[in-house]
Amino acid sequence: MFRWIIDDLKDAFEQLRKPETWIVIGLIFTFILLLYLVGRFAFRTDAILVFHHATSGYCRPLSDFAIIMLFCGMIFFFFFATLTLGELQQYFSLKERKFKNEASTALRGVMLWGGATIGMSLAALVFFNNNCT
């Protein structure tokens, strides 16, 4: 009756033995860590939190242009992170099917989109680090 649950759990544990699974988990963890670090600074700029003294530091008020650029950066961060994970999945799939040329193209895409994602978050961290005390 519930044999399918046991089979699904066995399949899940089998997936955890593959290095590809841990690479994807590590990449997702890296993106979450970068989001946490940028978000920690971003909450210091919130006017309501500053007014209620709920932040641990102080940041100079942001201009409208800076707020718009950070908002657009957040949207592109999510797009680039999604593209990175998609290209990584495609790389593993093509590598498994022995399509070397296409796999190397997908790996270049992983490096491009992953680099753009990490670069955007590091740029936001530098911006907030210069703007906050």
Tab-separated table of C-alpha atoms in Angstrom:
chain	number	residue	atom	x	y	z
A	1	MET	CA	0.000	0.000	0.000
A	2	PHE	CA	2.671	2.526	0.998
A	3	ARG	CA	5.506	0.860	-0.869
A	4	TRP	CA	5.825	3.874	-3.171
A	5	ILE	CA	6.883	6.057	-0.206
A	6	ILE	CA	9.725	3.689	0.615
A	7	ASP	CA	10.764	3.572	-3.046
A	8	ASP	CA	10.756	7.377	-3.255
A	9	LEU	CA	12.880	7.654	-0.113
A	10	LYS	CA	15.351	5.118	-1.503
A	11	ASP	CA	15.563	7.129	-4.731
A	12	ALA	CA	16.128	10.328	-2.759
A	13	PHE	CA	18.954	8.795	-0.746
A	14	GLU	CA	20.449	7.424	-3.949
A	15	GLN	CA	20.475	10.945	-5.396
A	16	LEU	CA	22.370	12.176	-2.335
A	17	ARG	CA	25.220	9.824	-3.233
A	18	LYS	CA	25.819	11.639	-6.528
A	19	PRO	CA	28.310	14.538	-6.543
A	20	GLU	CA	26.079	16.515	-8.913
A	21	THR	CA	23.438	16.767	-6.195
A	22	TRP	CA	25.931	18.241	-3.742
A	23	ILE	CA	27.212	20.712	-6.330
A	24	VAL	CA	23.678	22.023	-6.883
A	25	ILE	CA	23.002	22.143	-3.133
A	26	GLY	CA	26.259	24.058	-2.619
A	27	LEU	CA	25.399	26.525	-5.370
A	28	ILE	CA	21.937	27.129	-3.929
A	29	PHE	CA	23.481	27.587	-0.471
A	30	THR	CA	25.954	30.130	-1.902
A	31	PHE	CA	23.122	32.125	-3.475
A	32	ILE	CA	21.150	32.047	-0.211
A	33	LEU	CA	24.197	33.200	1.750
A	34	LEU	CA	24.736	36.118	-0.626
A	35	LEU	CA	21.048	37.052	-0.368
A	36	TYR	CA	21.296	36.987	3.421
A	37	LEU	CA	24.382	39.218	3.476
A	38	VAL	CA	22.885	41.768	1.074
A	39	GLY	CA	19.515	41.639	2.843
A	40	ARG	CA	21.148	42.329	6.192
A	41	PHE	CA	22.523	45.603	4.813
A	42	ALA	CA	19.317	46.413	2.931
A	43	PHE	CA	17.203	46.314	6.090
A	44	ARG	CA	19.459	48.983	7.605
A	45	THR	CA	18.306	51.429	4.912
A	46	ASP	CA	14.590	51.002	5.657
A	47	ALA	CA	13.222	54.315	6.957
A	48	ILE	CA	10.642	52.709	9.257
A	49	LEU	CA	13.199	50.419	10.901
A	50	VAL	CA	15.579	53.362	11.378
A	51	PHE	CA	12.768	55.475	12.866
A	52	HIS	CA	11.937	52.740	15.400
A	53	HIS	CA	15.647	52.121	16.154
A	54	ALA	CA	15.253	48.486	15.127
A	55	THR	CA	18.494	48.301	13.137
A	56	SER	CA	21.962	47.566	14.452
A	57	GLY	CA	23.706	50.190	12.318
A	58	TYR	CA	23.066	53.255	10.292
A	59	CYS	CA	23.054	53.792	6.544
A	60	ARG	CA	22.798	57.082	4.747
A	61	PRO	CA	19.428	57.555	3.054
A	62	LEU	CA	19.424	56.233	-0.495
A	63	SER	CA	18.516	58.322	-3.505
A	64	ASP	CA	15.658	57.268	-5.745
A	65	PHE	CA	18.135	56.212	-8.430
A	66	ALA	CA	20.034	53.967	-5.987
A	67	ILE	CA	16.785	52.351	-4.819
A	68	ILE	CA	15.656	51.694	-8.394
A	69	MET	CA	19.062	50.245	-9.331
A	70	LEU	CA	19.066	47.964	-6.277
A	71	PHE	CA	15.520	46.809	-7.052
A	72	CYS	CA	16.447	46.057	-10.678
A	73	GLY	CA	19.604	44.336	-9.462
A	74	MET	CA	17.506	42.105	-7.209
A	75	ILE	CA	15.296	41.091	-10.128
A	76	PHE	CA	18.296	40.325	-12.338
A	77	PHE	CA	19.947	38.417	-9.485
A	78	PHE	CA	16.994	36.022	-9.430
A	79	PHE	CA	16.978	35.704	-13.233
A	80	PHE	CA	20.707	35.007	-13.358
A	81	ALA	CA	20.538	32.530	-10.465
A	82	THR	CA	17.745	30.655	-12.252
A	83	LEU	CA	19.721	30.639	-15.503
A	84	THR	CA	22.786	29.345	-13.654
A	85	LEU	CA	20.885	26.433	-12.134
A	86	GLY	CA	19.227	25.643	-15.480
A	87	GLU	CA	22.529	25.640	-17.354
A	88	LEU	CA	24.075	23.457	-14.649
A	89	GLN	CA	21.252	20.942	-14.999
A	90	GLN	CA	21.672	20.982	-18.766
A	91	TYR	CA	25.436	20.489	-18.390
A	92	PHE	CA	24.947	17.405	-16.203
A	93	SER	CA	22.338	16.014	-18.602
A	94	LEU	CA	24.517	16.548	-21.696
A	95	LYS	CA	27.597	15.192	-19.951
A	96	GLU	CA	25.692	12.037	-19.004
A	97	ARG	CA	24.624	11.559	-22.643
A	98	LYS	CA	28.240	12.115	-23.810
A	99	PHE	CA	27.578	15.290	-25.854
A	100	LYS	CA	30.932	16.948	-25.182
A	101	ASN	CA	30.622	20.076	-27.337
A	102	GLU	CA	27.169	20.965	-26.076
A	103	ALA	CA	28.213	20.167	-22.491
A	104	SER	CA	31.173	22.537	-22.718
A	105	THR	CA	28.863	25.263	-24.058
A	106	ALA	CA	26.510	24.688	-21.131
A	107	LEU	CA	29.462	24.833	-18.721
A	108	ARG	CA	30.486	28.191	-20.177
A	109	GLY	CA	26.916	29.342	-19.581
A	110	VAL	CA	27.140	28.196	-15.964
A	111	MET	CA	30.326	30.202	-15.534
A	112	LEU	CA	28.891	33.269	-17.268
A	113	TRP	CA	25.566	33.384	-15.430
A	114	GLY	CA	27.055	32.246	-12.130
A	115	GLY	CA	29.764	34.889	-12.386
A	116	ALA	CA	27.165	37.548	-13.179
A	117	THR	CA	25.058	36.450	-10.208
A	118	ILE	CA	27.948	36.486	-7.767
A	119	GLY	CA	29.310	39.708	-9.262
A	120	MET	CA	25.976	41.479	-8.811
A	121	SER	CA	25.734	40.425	-5.174
A	122	LEU	CA	29.332	41.427	-4.466
A	123	ALA	CA	28.684	44.823	-6.089
A	124	ALA	CA	25.647	45.282	-3.831
A	125	LEU	CA	27.728	44.287	-0.796
A	126	VAL	CA	30.430	46.829	-1.716
A	127	PHE	CA	27.775	49.512	-2.281
A	128	PHE	CA	26.137	48.885	1.088
A	129	ASN	CA	29.489	48.553	2.861
A	130	ASN	CA	30.480	52.017	1.584
A	131	ASN	CA	27.065	53.471	2.411
A	132	CYS	CA	26.580	51.974	5.896
A	133	THR	CA	28.463	52.170	9.186
